[in-house]
Amino acid sequence: MAEPGSSAAAAAAAVVPLLLLGFLSVSSVNADPLLSAPLNVTIREIEVNSAMVTWEILEGDPVIGFAITQQKKDVRMLRFIQEVNTTTRSCALWDLDEDTEYIVHVQSISMGGSSPPSEPVLFRTPKESEKMASKSPDEVTMEEVGQAAQLRAGELIIIVVVLIMWAGVIVLFCRQYDIIKDNEPNNNKDKAKNSSECSTPEHPQGGLLRSNV
């Protein structure tokens, strides 16, 4: 009579090959033997917490998307990124840890399945201190450019407002000047009239009045 422990071990030994066979069969169904692995996989724009992976495909491959496997070196945890219905040949890697080595594989996706993975690419993110030290004093980031553009826009708005105010002051002054200028002839006429009334009245016969002796 077989012992219970030996029967359980035998059953487990029989199940493991079946699971492995099932996994391989599923992988073979999902794989497209006519699809080539991506070429020239390159990591660009490596930052402290992000990077950009780019690749190329063989001309004529019916690619409809991509799949990226991202893994920390010496760590089994994976990040899987998949996109379909796209012709892009690049993908951003985000939320990375500083001063950490990563391994990246890229696969092409077609209607029949996915290609074999590309050759692994190893890269390392820099430390925050190293990135700040490597930045030259004359280097201008996109954020700084945006801030400078906002400052210039604010200065232009202030200049325009000041010019509009000055124009309004000049127009108001011109109107007041025209009103004052128009009133000057009337004032002159009134002054002349007042001076004539205050002068000695003329006599129609001419000469001065003489007293009879």
Short mmCIF file of N, CA, C and O in Angstrom, two decimals, residues 35-42 53-59 61 63 65-69 88-90 104-109 114-121:
data_model
loop_
_atom_site.label_atom_id
_atom_site.label_comp_id
_atom_site.label_asym_id
_atom_site.label_seq_id
_atom_site.Cartn_x
_atom_site.Cartn_y
_atom_site.Cartn_z
N LEU A 35 6.60 37.44 -37.73
CA LEU A 35 6.91 38.80 -37.28
C LEU A 35 8.30 38.84 -36.68
O LEU A 35 8.66 38.01 -35.84
N SER A 36 9.09 39.78 -37.13
CA SER A 36 10.48 39.91 -36.66
C SER A 36 10.54 40.75 -35.39
O SER A 36 9.69 41.63 -35.16
N ALA A 37 11.55 40.51 -34.59
CA ALA A 37 11.76 41.29 -33.38
C ALA A 37 12.19 42.72 -33.75
O ALA A 37 12.85 42.93 -34.78
N PRO A 38 11.84 43.71 -32.96
CA PRO A 38 12.28 45.09 -33.23
C PRO A 38 13.80 45.19 -33.26
O PRO A 38 14.51 44.44 -32.59
N LEU A 39 14.29 46.15 -34.05
CA LEU A 39 15.72 46.35 -34.24
C LEU A 39 16.14 47.70 -33.67
O LEU A 39 15.33 48.62 -33.50
N ASN A 40 17.45 47.81 -33.40
CA ASN A 40 18.06 49.08 -32.97
C ASN A 40 17.30 49.69 -31.78
O ASN A 40 16.98 50.89 -31.77
N VAL A 41 17.03 48.88 -30.81
CA VAL A 41 16.38 49.39 -29.59
C VAL A 41 17.38 50.27 -28.84
O VAL A 41 18.50 49.84 -28.53
N THR A 42 16.97 51.51 -28.57
CA THR A 42 17.88 52.50 -27.98
C THR A 42 17.16 53.24 -26.86
O THR A 42 15.97 53.52 -26.95
N VAL A 53 12.48 55.07 -24.81
CA VAL A 53 12.98 53.93 -25.56
C VAL A 53 12.47 54.05 -27.00
O VAL A 53 11.30 54.34 -27.24
N THR A 54 13.35 53.86 -27.97
CA THR A 54 13.00 53.91 -29.39
C THR A 54 13.46 52.63 -30.06
O THR A 54 14.38 51.96 -29.59
N TRP A 55 12.84 52.32 -31.20
CA TRP A 55 13.19 51.10 -31.93
C TRP A 55 12.78 51.25 -33.38
O TRP A 55 12.11 52.21 -33.77
N GLU A 56 13.17 50.24 -34.18
CA GLU A 56 12.81 50.18 -35.59
C GLU A 56 12.25 48.80 -35.89
O GLU A 56 12.48 47.85 -35.13
N ILE A 57 11.51 48.70 -37.00
CA ILE A 57 10.96 47.42 -37.43
C ILE A 57 11.33 47.17 -38.88
O ILE A 57 11.67 48.11 -39.61
N LEU A 58 11.29 45.93 -39.28
CA LEU A 58 11.57 45.58 -40.67
C LEU A 58 10.44 46.09 -41.56
O LEU A 58 9.26 46.01 -41.21
N GLU A 59 10.82 46.61 -42.71
CA GLU A 59 9.82 47.12 -43.64
C GLU A 59 8.94 45.97 -44.14
O GLU A 59 9.43 44.92 -44.54
N ASP A 61 6.62 44.46 -42.23
CA ASP A 61 6.02 43.72 -41.11
C ASP A 61 4.66 44.34 -40.77
O ASP A 61 4.55 45.56 -40.60
N VAL A 63 2.82 45.38 -38.42
CA VAL A 63 2.83 45.75 -37.00
C VAL A 63 1.66 46.68 -36.71
O VAL A 63 1.43 47.66 -37.43
N GLY A 65 1.14 47.47 -33.19
CA GLY A 65 1.39 47.95 -31.84
C GLY A 65 2.71 47.43 -31.31
O GLY A 65 3.54 46.92 -32.06
N PHE A 66 2.91 47.57 -30.02
CA PHE A 66 4.17 47.16 -29.39
C PHE A 66 3.90 46.75 -27.96
O PHE A 66 2.87 47.07 -27.37
N ALA A 67 4.86 46.03 -27.42
CA ALA A 67 4.84 45.64 -26.01
C ALA A 67 6.24 45.80 -25.45
O ALA A 67 7.22 45.40 -26.09
N ILE A 68 6.34 46.39 -24.28
CA ILE A 68 7.64 46.66 -23.65
C ILE A 68 7.66 46.00 -22.29
O ILE A 68 6.72 46.13 -21.50
N THR A 69 8.76 45.31 -22.02
CA THR A 69 8.99 44.72 -20.71
C THR A 69 10.12 45.47 -20.03
O THR A 69 11.24 45.55 -20.57
N THR A 88 3.52 54.26 -33.66
CA THR A 88 4.65 54.91 -33.01
C THR A 88 5.81 53.94 -32.83
O THR A 88 5.62 52.72 -32.74
N ARG A 89 7.01 54.49 -32.79
CA ARG A 89 8.22 53.69 -32.62
C ARG A 89 9.00 54.18 -31.41
O ARG A 89 10.24 54.12 -31.38
N SER A 90 8.30 54.68 -30.42
CA SER A 90 8.95 55.14 -29.19
C SER A 90 7.95 55.06 -28.05
O SER A 90 6.74 55.03 -28.26
N VAL A 104 15.43 46.40 -20.62
CA VAL A 104 14.24 46.63 -21.43
C VAL A 104 14.23 45.70 -22.63
O VAL A 104 15.27 45.53 -23.30
N HIS A 105 13.08 45.08 -22.89
CA HIS A 105 12.83 44.31 -24.11
C HIS A 105 11.64 44.93 -24.83
O HIS A 105 10.71 45.43 -24.19
N VAL A 106 11.67 44.89 -26.16
CA VAL A 106 10.56 45.40 -26.97
C VAL A 106 10.08 44.30 -27.90
O VAL A 106 10.89 43.56 -28.47
N GLN A 107 8.77 44.17 -28.04
CA GLN A 107 8.15 43.22 -28.96
C GLN A 107 7.18 43.95 -29.86
O GLN A 107 6.49 44.89 -29.43
N SER A 108 7.11 43.52 -31.13
CA SER A 108 6.10 44.03 -32.06
C SER A 108 4.85 43.18 -31.96
O SER A 108 4.91 41.98 -31.68
N ILE A 109 3.71 43.82 -32.21
CA ILE A 109 2.42 43.13 -32.14
C ILE A 109 1.73 43.23 -33.50
O ILE A 109 1.69 44.31 -34.11
N SER A 114 2.43 38.30 -31.27
CA SER A 114 3.57 39.16 -30.98
C SER A 114 4.85 38.52 -31.50
O SER A 114 4.94 37.31 -31.70
N SER A 115 5.85 39.37 -31.70
CA SER A 115 7.14 38.91 -32.20
C SER A 115 7.99 38.40 -31.04
O SER A 115 7.65 38.60 -29.87
N PRO A 116 9.11 37.78 -31.34
CA PRO A 116 10.06 37.47 -30.27
C PRO A 116 10.57 38.76 -29.64
O PRO A 116 10.58 39.82 -30.27
N PRO A 117 11.01 38.73 -28.41
CA PRO A 117 11.54 39.95 -27.78
C PRO A 117 12.84 40.38 -28.43
O PRO A 117 13.59 39.57 -28.95
N SER A 118 13.09 41.67 -28.39
CA SER A 118 14.33 42.21 -28.93
C SER A 118 15.50 41.86 -28.02
O SER A 118 15.32 41.31 -26.92
N GLU A 119 16.67 42.18 -28.48
CA GLU A 119 17.85 42.02 -27.63
C GLU A 119 17.71 42.92 -26.40
O GLU A 119 17.24 44.06 -26.50
N PRO A 120 18.08 42.43 -25.23
CA PRO A 120 17.92 43.26 -24.03
C PRO A 120 18.81 44.49 -24.07
O PRO A 120 19.94 44.45 -24.56
N VAL A 121 18.28 45.57 -23.57
CA VAL A 121 19.02 46.83 -23.49
C VAL A 121 19.13 47.21 -22.02
O VAL A 121 18.12 47.29 -21.32
#
